[in-house]
């Protein structure tokens, strides 16, 4: 994994809503505020 990916994806979100989404095979992450959608998709 590239070093810059660690700068884009900050941390996973652990909430009740995120847990319910994980049951539908979805993952929710906190991302850097200056990250663009293509950067998040690549990371």
Backbone as numpy.savetxt, mean C-alpha at the origin, in Angstrom:
# Nx Ny Nz CAx CAy CAz Cx Cy Cz
13.61 -6.48 -4.13 12.77 -5.30 -4.13 13.65 -4.07 -4.13
13.26 -3.10 -4.90 14.05 -1.89 -5.05 13.93 -1.01 -3.80
15.00 -0.31 -3.48 15.02 0.57 -2.29 13.92 1.62 -2.34
13.66 2.18 -3.51 12.68 3.26 -3.60 11.27 2.77 -3.32
11.00 1.48 -3.49 9.68 0.94 -3.18 9.38 1.07 -1.69
10.40 0.99 -0.87 10.21 1.16 0.57 9.84 2.61 0.90
10.25 3.54 0.04 9.89 4.95 0.24 8.46 5.23 -0.21
7.95 4.45 -1.16 6.60 4.66 -1.68 5.57 4.02 -0.76
5.75 2.74 -0.44 4.83 2.04 0.45 5.32 2.22 1.87
4.55 2.94 2.68 4.97 3.27 4.03 4.67 2.13 5.00
3.41 1.67 5.02 3.03 0.61 5.95 1.67 0.05 5.56
1.36 -1.15 6.03 0.01 -1.69 5.80 -0.98 -1.02 6.76
-2.23 -0.96 6.34 -3.28 -0.40 7.19 -4.00 -1.55 7.87
-4.05 -1.51 9.19 -4.72 -2.56 9.96 -5.93 -1.93 10.66
-7.08 -2.04 10.02 -8.33 -1.57 10.60 -9.39 -2.63 10.36
-10.54 -2.44 10.93 -11.63 -3.40 10.72 -12.01 -3.44 9.24
-12.07 -2.28 8.61 -12.42 -2.21 7.19 -11.35 -2.90 6.33
-10.07 -2.70 6.66 -8.99 -3.33 5.91 -9.00 -4.84 6.11
-9.35 -5.29 7.30 -9.44 -6.72 7.57 -10.56 -7.35 6.75
-11.68 -6.66 6.64 -12.78 -7.17 5.82 -12.38 -7.21 4.34
-11.61 -6.23 3.89 -11.14 -6.21 2.51 -10.16 -7.34 2.25
-9.37 -7.71 3.25 -8.41 -8.80 3.07 -9.10 -10.13 2.84
-10.31 -10.27 3.36 -11.08 -11.48 3.11 -11.49 -11.59 1.64
-11.52 -10.45 0.94 -11.83 -10.42 -0.49 -10.53 -10.32 -1.30
-9.41 -10.73 -0.71 -8.08 -10.71 -1.35 -7.65 -9.31 -1.78
-7.95 -8.32 -0.99 -7.51 -6.95 -1.22 -6.58 -6.55 -0.08
-5.56 -5.76 -0.42 -4.60 -5.31 0.58 -4.58 -3.79 0.56
-4.54 -3.17 1.73 -4.56 -1.71 1.84 -3.25 -1.26 2.47
-2.58 -0.30 1.81 -1.31 0.23 2.28 -1.40 1.73 2.46
-0.64 2.26 3.40 -0.41 3.69 3.53 0.75 4.00 2.59
0.59 5.00 1.72 1.64 5.32 0.75 2.10 6.76 0.94
3.26 7.07 0.39 3.81 8.42 0.48 2.88 9.40 -0.22
2.75 10.58 0.33 1.83 11.58 -0.22 2.27 12.09 -1.59
3.55 12.00 -1.90 4.04 12.49 -3.19 4.13 11.38 -4.24
3.68 10.19 -3.93 3.73 9.07 -4.87 2.58 9.17 -5.87
2.88 8.87 -7.12 1.85 8.88 -8.15 1.23 7.49 -8.27
0.07 7.40 -8.93 -0.60 6.11 -9.08 0.28 5.10 -9.82
0.97 5.49 -10.91 1.86 4.51 -11.56 2.99 4.02 -10.65
3.52 4.89 -9.80 4.58 4.48 -8.88 4.05 3.49 -7.86
2.85 3.72 -7.35 2.25 2.81 -6.37 1.98 1.46 -7.02
1.48 1.48 -8.24 1.19 0.23 -8.96 2.47 -0.57 -9.19
3.56 0.10 -9.53 4.83 -0.59 -9.76 5.41 -1.15 -8.47
5.23 -0.43 -7.38 5.78 -0.87 -6.10 5.01 -2.07 -5.59
